[in-house]
PDB file of C-alpha atoms in Angstrom:
ATOM      1  CA  MET H   1       0.000   0.000   0.000  1.00  0.00           C
ATOM      2  CA  ASN H   2       2.801   2.428   0.918  1.00  0.00           C
ATOM      3  CA  GLY H   3       4.534   1.604  -2.364  1.00  0.00           C
ATOM      4  CA  ALA H   4       1.356   2.394  -4.292  1.00  0.00           C
ATOM      5  CA  ARG H   5       0.983   5.696  -2.482  1.00  0.00           C
ATOM      6  CA  GLY H   6       4.600   6.572  -3.224  1.00  0.00           C
ATOM      7  CA  LEU H   7       4.118   5.779  -6.891  1.00  0.00           C
ATOM      8  CA  ALA H   8       0.942   7.862  -6.994  1.00  0.00           C
ATOM      9  CA  GLY H   9       2.770  10.767  -5.363  1.00  0.00           C
ATOM     10  CA  ARG H  10       5.635  10.620  -7.846  1.00  0.00           C
ATOM     11  CA  LEU H  11       3.162  10.404 -10.726  1.00  0.00           C
ATOM     12  CA  ALA H  12       1.294  13.454  -9.418  1.00  0.00           C
ATOM     13  CA  GLU H  13       4.570  15.398  -9.154  1.00  0.00           C
ATOM     14  CA  HIS H  14       5.492  14.386 -12.699  1.00  0.00           C
ATOM     15  CA  VAL H  15       2.126  15.518 -14.065  1.00  0.00           C
ATOM     16  CA  ALA H  16       2.348  18.794 -12.133  1.00  0.00           C
ATOM     17  CA  GLY H  17       5.827  19.349 -13.553  1.00  0.00           C
ATOM     18  CA  LEU H  18       4.519  18.870 -17.087  1.00  0.00           C
ATOM     19  CA  LEU H  19       1.535  21.159 -16.568  1.00  0.00           C
ATOM     20  CA  PHE H  20       3.388  23.801 -14.495  1.00  0.00           C
ATOM     21  CA  PRO H  21       7.121  23.585 -15.296  1.00  0.00           C
ATOM     22  CA  PRO H  22       9.348  25.257 -12.680  1.00  0.00           C
ATOM     23  CA  GLN H  23      10.456  28.769 -13.494  1.00  0.00           C
ATOM     24  CA  CYS H  24      13.567  30.737 -12.605  1.00  0.00           C
ATOM     25  CA  ALA H  25      12.929  32.718  -9.438  1.00  0.00           C
ATOM     26  CA  GLY H  26      14.666  35.671 -11.049  1.00  0.00           C
ATOM     27  CA  CYS H  27      13.394  35.972 -14.624  1.00  0.00           C
ATOM     28  CA  GLY H  28      10.708  33.308 -15.114  1.00  0.00           C
ATOM     29  CA  ARG H  29      12.619  31.128 -17.574  1.00  0.00           C
ATOM     30  CA  GLU H  30      11.997  27.398 -17.323  1.00  0.00           C
ATOM     31  CA  VAL H  31      14.479  25.624 -15.016  1.00  0.00           C
ATOM     32  CA  SER H  32      15.014  22.054 -13.849  1.00  0.00           C
ATOM     33  CA  ASN H  33      13.932  22.497 -10.222  1.00  0.00           C
ATOM     34  CA  PRO H  34      11.439  24.833  -8.522  1.00  0.00           C
ATOM     35  CA  GLY H  35      12.975  27.690  -6.550  1.00  0.00           C
ATOM     36  CA  THR H  36      16.237  27.728  -8.491  1.00  0.00           C
ATOM     37  CA  VAL H  37      17.609  30.422 -10.790  1.00  0.00           C
ATOM     38  CA  CYS H  38      18.879  30.092 -14.322  1.00  0.00           C
ATOM     39  CA  GLY H  39      22.533  30.455 -15.247  1.00  0.00           C
ATOM     40  CA  ARG H  40      22.155  34.028 -16.443  1.00  0.00           C
ATOM     41  CA  CYS H  41      20.452  35.155 -13.235  1.00  0.00           C
ATOM     42  CA  TRP H  42      22.937  33.209 -11.106  1.00  0.00           C
ATOM     43  CA  SER H  43      25.805  35.201 -12.609  1.00  0.00           C
ATOM     44  CA  ARG H  44      24.088  38.428 -11.552  1.00  0.00           C
ATOM     45  CA  LEU H  45      23.788  37.500  -7.874  1.00  0.00           C
ATOM     46  CA  ARG H  46      26.091  39.223  -5.409  1.00  0.00           C
ATOM     47  CA  PHE H  47      26.800  36.641  -2.732  1.00  0.00           C
ATOM     48  CA  ILE H  48      28.255  38.135   0.443  1.00  0.00           C
ATOM     49  CA  GLU H  49      31.643  36.547   0.988  1.00  0.00           C
ATOM     50  CA  ARG H  50      34.666  37.279   3.148  1.00  0.00           C
ATOM     51  CA  PRO H  51      36.296  39.687   3.755  1.00  0.00           C
ATOM     52  CA  TYR H  52      33.552  41.332   5.782  1.00  0.00           C
ATOM     53  CA  CYS H  53      33.070  43.036   9.140  1.00  0.00           C
ATOM     54  CA  ALA H  54      33.233  40.427  11.901  1.00  0.00           C
ATOM     55  CA  VAL H  55      30.191  41.961  13.614  1.00  0.00           C
ATOM     56  CA  MET H  56      27.984  43.494  10.931  1.00  0.00           C
ATOM     57  CA  GLY H  57      28.833  41.148   8.075  1.00  0.00           C
ATOM     58  CA  THR H  58      29.236  44.149   5.751  1.00  0.00           C
ATOM     59  CA  PRO H  59      31.651  43.203   2.966  1.00  0.00           C
ATOM     60  CA  PHE H  60      34.957  45.020   2.512  1.00  0.00           C
ATOM     61  CA  ALA H  61      36.489  45.843  -0.848  1.00  0.00           C
ATOM     62  CA  HIS H  62      39.858  44.591   0.431  1.00  0.00           C
ATOM     63  CA  ASP H  63      41.014  42.130   3.077  1.00  0.00           C
ATOM     64  CA  LEU H  64      41.818  44.216   6.147  1.00  0.00           C
ATOM     65  CA  GLY H  65      42.670  41.305   8.409  1.00  0.00           C
ATOM     66  CA  GLU H  66      40.791  38.876  10.601  1.00  0.00           C
ATOM     67  CA  ASN H  67      38.196  40.369  12.976  1.00  0.00           C
ATOM     68  CA  PHE H  68      38.545  43.857  11.462  1.00  0.00           C
ATOM     69  CA  LEU H  69      35.460  45.938  12.263  1.00  0.00           C
ATOM     70  CA  SER H  70      33.554  48.353  10.064  1.00  0.00           C
ATOM     71  CA  ALA H  71      33.121  51.989  11.024  1.00  0.00           C
ATOM     72  CA  GLU H  72      29.440  51.259  11.749  1.00  0.00           C
ATOM     73  CA  ALA H  73      30.263  48.493  14.238  1.00  0.00           C
ATOM     74  CA  ILE H  74      32.733  50.760  16.062  1.00  0.00           C
ATOM     75  CA  ALA H  75      30.644  53.942  16.106  1.00  0.00           C
ATOM     76  CA  ASP H  76      27.280  52.318  16.858  1.00  0.00           C
ATOM     77  CA  PRO H  77      27.783  48.804  18.283  1.00  0.00           C
ATOM     78  CA  PRO H  78      24.625  46.712  17.787  1.00  0.00           C
ATOM     79  CA  PRO H  79      22.953  44.782  20.614  1.00  0.00           C
ATOM     80  CA  PHE H  80      23.364  41.520  18.674  1.00  0.00           C
ATOM     81  CA  GLN H  81      26.732  39.780  18.435  1.00  0.00           C
ATOM     82  CA  ARG H  82      26.920  39.079  14.690  1.00  0.00           C
ATOM     83  CA  ALA H  83      24.847  39.650  11.570  1.00  0.00           C
ATOM     84  CA  ARG H  84      25.155  37.719   8.340  1.00  0.00           C
ATOM     85  CA  ALA H  85      23.229  37.694   5.042  1.00  0.00           C
ATOM     86  CA  ALA H  86      23.415  35.468   1.994  1.00  0.00           C
ATOM     87  CA  VAL H  87      23.177  37.990  -0.860  1.00  0.00           C
ATOM     88  CA  GLY H  88      23.007  41.667  -1.713  1.00  0.00           C
ATOM     89  CA  HIS H  89      19.412  42.828  -1.892  1.00  0.00           C
ATOM     90  CA  ASP H  90      19.239  44.471  -5.312  1.00  0.00           C
ATOM     91  CA  GLY H  91      17.829  42.750  -8.384  1.00  0.00           C
ATOM     92  CA  ILE H  92      16.906  39.068  -8.223  1.00  0.00           C
ATOM     93  CA  PRO H  93      16.998  38.682  -4.399  1.00  0.00           C
ATOM     94  CA  ARG H  94      14.625  41.631  -4.082  1.00  0.00           C
ATOM     95  CA  ARG H  95      12.236  39.967  -6.547  1.00  0.00           C
ATOM     96  CA  MET H  96      12.475  36.686  -4.636  1.00  0.00           C
ATOM     97  CA  ILE H  97      11.588  38.399  -1.367  1.00  0.00           C
ATOM     98  CA  VAL H  98       8.680  40.244  -2.994  1.00  0.00           C
ATOM     99  CA  GLY H  99       7.442  36.924  -4.403  1.00  0.00           C
ATOM    100  CA  LEU H 100       7.680  35.249  -0.993  1.00  0.00           C
ATOM    101  CA  LYS H 101       6.287  38.175   0.968  1.00  0.00           C
ATOM    102  CA  TYR H 102       3.486  39.506  -1.214  1.00  0.00           C
ATOM    103  CA  HIS H 103       2.683  36.835  -3.800  1.00  0.00           C
ATOM    104  CA  ASP H 104       2.401  33.738  -1.583  1.00  0.00           C
ATOM    105  CA  GLN H 105       5.410  32.033  -3.185  1.00  0.00           C
ATOM    106  CA  THR H 106       6.259  30.123  -0.018  1.00  0.00           C
ATOM    107  CA  ASN H 107       7.857  27.414  -2.178  1.00  0.00           C
ATOM    108  CA  LEU H 108      10.839  29.770  -2.467  1.00  0.00           C
ATOM    109  CA  ALA H 109      11.618  29.628   1.272  1.00  0.00           C
ATOM    110  CA  PRO H 110      13.411  26.222   1.334  1.00  0.00           C
ATOM    111  CA  TRP H 111      15.658  27.294  -1.562  1.00  0.00           C
ATOM    112  CA  MET H 112      16.401  30.684  -0.012  1.00  0.00           C
ATOM    113  CA  ALA H 113      17.168  28.929   3.270  1.00  0.00           C
ATOM    114  CA  GLN H 114      19.882  26.865   1.584  1.00  0.00           C
ATOM    115  CA  TRP H 115      21.714  30.064   0.650  1.00  0.00           C
ATOM    116  CA  MET H 116      21.250  31.338   4.218  1.00  0.00           C
ATOM    117  CA  LEU H 117      22.623  28.080   5.623  1.00  0.00           C
ATOM    118  CA  ARG H 118      25.825  28.625   3.643  1.00  0.00           C
ATOM    119  CA  ALA H 119      26.153  32.256   4.729  1.00  0.00           C
ATOM    120  CA  GLY H 120      25.343  31.709   8.395  1.00  0.00           C
ATOM    121  CA  GLY H 121      26.996  28.381   9.103  1.00  0.00           C
ATOM    122  CA  GLU H 122      28.995  29.588  12.107  1.00  0.00           C
ATOM    123  CA  LEU H 123      25.977  31.370  13.607  1.00  0.00           C
ATOM    124  CA  ILE H 124      23.759  28.326  13.140  1.00  0.00           C
ATOM    125  CA  ALA H 125      26.350  26.032  14.704  1.00  0.00           C
ATOM    126  CA  ASP H 126      26.541  28.268  17.789  1.00  0.00           C
ATOM    127  CA  CYS H 127      22.815  28.774  18.368  1.00  0.00           C
ATOM    128  CA  ASP H 128      20.503  26.862  20.679  1.00  0.00           C
ATOM    129  CA  VAL H 129      17.245  27.937  19.066  1.00  0.00           C
ATOM    130  CA  ILE H 130      16.039  29.715  15.914  1.00  0.00           C
ATOM    131  CA  LEU H 131      13.367  32.448  16.018  1.00  0.00           C
ATOM    132  CA  PRO H 132      11.780  34.559  13.272  1.00  0.00           C
ATOM    133  CA  VAL H 133      11.157  38.271  13.544  1.00  0.00           C
ATOM    134  CA  PRO H 134       7.390  38.181  14.215  1.00  0.00           C
ATOM    135  CA  LEU H 135       4.558  40.042  12.505  1.00  0.00           C
ATOM    136  CA  HIS H 136       1.893  41.903  14.446  1.00  0.00           C
ATOM    137  CA  ALA H 137      -1.278  39.820  14.728  1.00  0.00           C
ATOM    138  CA  PHE H 138      -3.233  42.177  12.456  1.00  0.00           C
ATOM    139  CA  ARG H 139      -0.642  42.017   9.687  1.00  0.00           C
ATOM    140  CA  PHE H 140      -0.330  38.251  10.091  1.00  0.00           C
ATOM    141  CA  TRP H 141      -4.097  37.940   9.716  1.00  0.00           C
ATOM    142  CA  SER H 142      -4.119  40.059   6.540  1.00  0.00           C
ATOM    143  CA  ARG H 143      -1.067  38.360   4.974  1.00  0.00           C
ATOM    144  CA  ARG H 144      -1.871  34.837   6.281  1.00  0.00           C
ATOM    145  CA  PHE H 145       1.775  33.936   6.890  1.00  0.00           C
ATOM    146  CA  ASN H 146       5.048  35.435   8.105  1.00  0.00           C
ATOM    147  CA  GLN H 147       7.812  35.355   5.497  1.00  0.00           C
ATOM    148  CA  ALA H 148      10.505  35.474   8.195  1.00  0.00           C
ATOM    149  CA  ALA H 149       8.931  32.448   9.879  1.00  0.00           C
ATOM    150  CA  GLU H 150       8.913  30.533   6.592  1.00  0.00           C
ATOM    151  CA  LEU H 151      12.640  31.194   6.189  1.00  0.00           C
ATOM    152  CA  ALA H 152      13.417  30.434   9.844  1.00  0.00           C
ATOM    153  CA  ARG H 153      11.422  27.190   9.733  1.00  0.00           C
ATOM    154  CA  ALA H 154      13.325  26.055   6.640  1.00  0.00           C
ATOM    155  CA  VAL H 155      16.719  26.997   8.110  1.00  0.00           C
ATOM    156  CA  ALA H 156      15.896  25.165  11.345  1.00  0.00           C
ATOM    157  CA  ALA H 157      14.811  22.057   9.435  1.00  0.00           C
ATOM    158  CA  LEU H 158      17.980  22.033   7.327  1.00  0.00           C
ATOM    159  CA  ALA H 159      20.189  22.578  10.378  1.00  0.00           C
ATOM    160  CA  ASP H 160      18.217  20.286  12.716  1.00  0.00           C
ATOM    161  CA  LYS H 161      17.832  23.074  15.274  1.00  0.00           C
ATOM    162  CA  PRO H 162      14.814  23.912  17.490  1.00  0.00           C
ATOM    163  CA  PHE H 163      12.362  26.386  15.933  1.00  0.00           C
ATOM    164  CA  GLU H 164      10.302  28.560  18.292  1.00  0.00           C
ATOM    165  CA  PRO H 165       7.985  30.902  16.344  1.00  0.00           C
ATOM    166  CA  GLU H 166       5.943  31.879  19.409  1.00  0.00           C
ATOM    167  CA  ALA H 167       8.817  32.882  21.711  1.00  0.00           C
ATOM    168  CA  LEU H 168       8.895  36.498  20.515  1.00  0.00           C
ATOM    169  CA  LYS H 169       5.818  38.654  19.893  1.00  0.00           C
ATOM    170  CA  ARG H 170       5.305  41.941  18.078  1.00  0.00           C
ATOM    171  CA  VAL H 171       3.057  43.797  20.504  1.00  0.00           C
ATOM    172  CA  LYS H 172       3.011  47.161  18.751  1.00  0.00           C
ATOM    173  CA  ARG H 173       1.329  47.630  15.386  1.00  0.00           C
ATOM    174  CA  THR H 174       4.058  49.444  13.458  1.00  0.00           C
ATOM    175  CA  ARG H 175       4.063  51.193  10.094  1.00  0.00           C
ATOM    176  CA  GLN H 176       5.721  49.545   7.119  1.00  0.00           C
ATOM    177  CA  GLN H 177       9.457  50.262   7.300  1.00  0.00           C
ATOM    178  CA  VAL H 178       9.781  50.704   3.532  1.00  0.00           C
ATOM    179  CA  GLY H 179      10.355  54.359   2.682  1.00  0.00           C
ATOM    180  CA  LEU H 180      11.195  55.459   6.241  1.00  0.00           C
ATOM    181  CA  ALA H 181      14.470  57.169   7.108  1.00  0.00           C
ATOM    182  CA  ALA H 182      16.818  55.424   9.549  1.00  0.00           C
ATOM    183  CA  THR H 183      15.724  57.494  12.568  1.00  0.00           C
ATOM    184  CA  GLU H 184      12.055  56.982  11.653  1.00  0.00           C
ATOM    185  CA  ARG H 185      12.628  53.231  11.433  1.00  0.00           C
ATOM    186  CA  GLN H 186      14.126  53.232  14.923  1.00  0.00           C
ATOM    187  CA  ARG H 187      11.178  55.149  16.412  1.00  0.00           C
ATOM    188  CA  ASN H 188       8.722  52.978  14.531  1.00  0.00           C
ATOM    189  CA  VAL H 189       9.932  49.699  16.084  1.00  0.00           C
ATOM    190  CA  SER H 190      10.906  51.029  19.521  1.00  0.00           C
ATOM    191  CA  GLY H 191       9.134  48.876  22.099  1.00  0.00           C
ATOM    192  CA  ALA H 192       7.497  46.782  19.386  1.00  0.00           C
ATOM    193  CA  PHE H 193       8.667  43.371  20.645  1.00  0.00           C
ATOM    194  CA  ARG H 194       8.248  41.371  23.833  1.00  0.00           C
ATOM    195  CA  VAL H 195       8.899  37.850  25.055  1.00  0.00           C
ATOM    196  CA  PRO H 196       5.691  36.574  26.749  1.00  0.00           C
ATOM    197  CA  ASN H 197       6.168  35.448  30.330  1.00  0.00           C
ATOM    198  CA  ASP H 198       5.244  31.868  29.478  1.00  0.00           C
ATOM    199  CA  GLN H 199       7.834  31.817  26.683  1.00  0.00           C
ATOM    200  CA  GLU H 200      10.788  33.153  28.644  1.00  0.00           C
ATOM    201  CA  ILE H 201      11.938  29.633  29.533  1.00  0.00           C
ATOM    202  CA  LYS H 202      12.716  29.133  25.829  1.00  0.00           C
ATOM    203  CA  ILE H 203      14.944  32.231  25.815  1.00  0.00           C
ATOM    204  CA  ARG H 204      16.649  32.489  29.201  1.00  0.00           C
ATOM    205  CA  GLY H 205      20.324  31.534  29.070  1.00  0.00           C
ATOM    206  CA  ARG H 206      20.158  30.423  25.430  1.00  0.00           C
ATOM    207  CA  SER H 207      21.997  31.528  22.305  1.00  0.00           C
ATOM    208  CA  ILE H 208      19.383  32.794  19.866  1.00  0.00           C
ATOM    209  CA  LEU H 209      19.527  32.979  16.079  1.00  0.00           C
ATOM    210  CA  LEU H 210      17.061  35.631  14.905  1.00  0.00           C
ATOM    211  CA  VAL H 211      15.951  35.287  11.264  1.00  0.00           C
ATOM    212  CA  ASP H 212      14.460  37.910   8.947  1.00  0.00           C
ATOM    213  CA  ASP H 213      14.110  38.324   5.183  1.00  0.00           C
ATOM    214  CA  VAL H 214      16.185  41.480   4.596  1.00  0.00           C
ATOM    215  CA  TYR H 215      18.574  43.659   6.608  1.00  0.00           C
ATOM    216  CA  THR H 216      18.227  47.336   5.691  1.00  0.00           C
ATOM    217  CA  THR H 217      19.215  49.657   8.543  1.00  0.00           C
ATOM    218  CA  GLY H 218      18.966  46.971  11.219  1.00  0.00           C
ATOM    219  CA  ALA H 219      16.343  48.874  13.224  1.00  0.00           C
ATOM    220  CA  THR H 220      13.917  45.946  13.370  1.00  0.00           C
ATOM    221  CA  VAL H 221      16.388  43.241  14.366  1.00  0.00           C
ATOM    222  CA  LYS H 222      18.016  45.555  16.900  1.00  0.00           C
ATOM    223  CA  ALA H 223      14.662  46.216  18.587  1.00  0.00           C
ATOM    224  CA  ALA H 224      13.864  42.491  18.556  1.00  0.00           C
ATOM    225  CA  THR H 225      17.315  41.685  19.954  1.00  0.00           C
ATOM    226  CA  ARG H 226      16.836  44.088  22.860  1.00  0.00           C
ATOM    227  CA  ALA H 227      13.569  42.357  23.747  1.00  0.00           C
ATOM    228  CA  LEU H 228      15.321  38.978  23.735  1.00  0.00           C
ATOM    229  CA  LEU H 229      18.156  40.272  25.918  1.00  0.00           C
ATOM    230  CA  ARG H 230      15.611  41.704  28.374  1.00  0.00           C
ATOM    231  CA  ALA H 231      14.261  38.147  28.599  1.00  0.00           C
ATOM    232  CA  HIS H 232      17.792  37.060  29.569  1.00  0.00           C
ATOM    233  CA  ALA H 233      18.955  35.488  26.301  1.00  0.00           C
ATOM    234  CA  ALA H 234      22.639  34.618  26.560  1.00  0.00           C
ATOM    235  CA  SER H 235      23.336  36.107  23.114  1.00  0.00           C
ATOM    236  CA  VAL H 236      21.631  36.952  19.831  1.00  0.00           C
ATOM    237  CA  ASP H 237      22.918  36.575  16.266  1.00  0.00           C
ATOM    238  CA  VAL H 238      21.022  37.727  13.163  1.00  0.00           C
ATOM    239  CA  LEU H 239      20.694  35.917   9.836  1.00  0.00           C
ATOM    240  CA  THR H 240      18.842  37.335   6.831  1.00  0.00           C
ATOM    241  CA  PHE H 241      18.393  36.235   3.251  1.00  0.00           C
ATOM    242  CA  SER H 242      19.509  39.543   1.751  1.00  0.00           C
ATOM    243  CA  ARG H 243      21.082  42.792   2.823  1.00  0.00           C
ATOM    244  CA  VAL H 244      20.999  46.324   1.472  1.00  0.00           C
ATOM    245  CA  LEU H 245      24.676  47.015   0.855  1.00  0.00           C
ATOM    246  CA  PRO H 246      26.592  50.278   0.734  1.00  0.00           C
ATOM    247  CA  GLU H 247      28.589  51.012  -2.388  1.00  0.00           C
ATOM    248  CA  ILE H 248      32.112  49.678  -2.043  1.00  0.00           C
TER     249      ILE H 248
END
């Protein structure tokens, strides 16, 4: 019986592949596997590789030595320990995030998570638990899912790490961050996050990996990190799929 079900499942996948062939996540060309990008789009991706700031993960144009810090990390040290991202945000990664976030393309999350796993290997190895940046309940209701949670769930599954989507709550209904200046972003998310009392046991004394889709100014993940530290997290690292990069 199980063999018959397996055969039926494979047949259904084959038929679906014929009727709806997978398309490149960047340009829509037909590709061999869903969630992948074609060769032309792959060549246009800007993967974030070393050398980069040991804290912020911002890439350097030249190798300045191990553990060298960016001006941002020195002038305005973040509450989290380290931040890493898989790719620069412009172009194809931006379109992938828009597809995941606004067009219900949740099938992209497992593929995006594979890139994040490569970028954040050291952070994932060090963490005890993986959390997404949460949505406010109203926005979750209107969107029906949290794109950060989809990415965090996929990363946790690939890394075989605990996933705790309820451990951090967004208690303040904030404006969309898109289009806001850096100082406006900070005010917008100030006090927006809290660890519920019954969830603190999942946070206290543990190393947390906080996952979001894109790192822009860092205002959101910094506010979320402060809430986790108030709940006595041992440390917080941040992993995102993409990052808005300065010109280098």
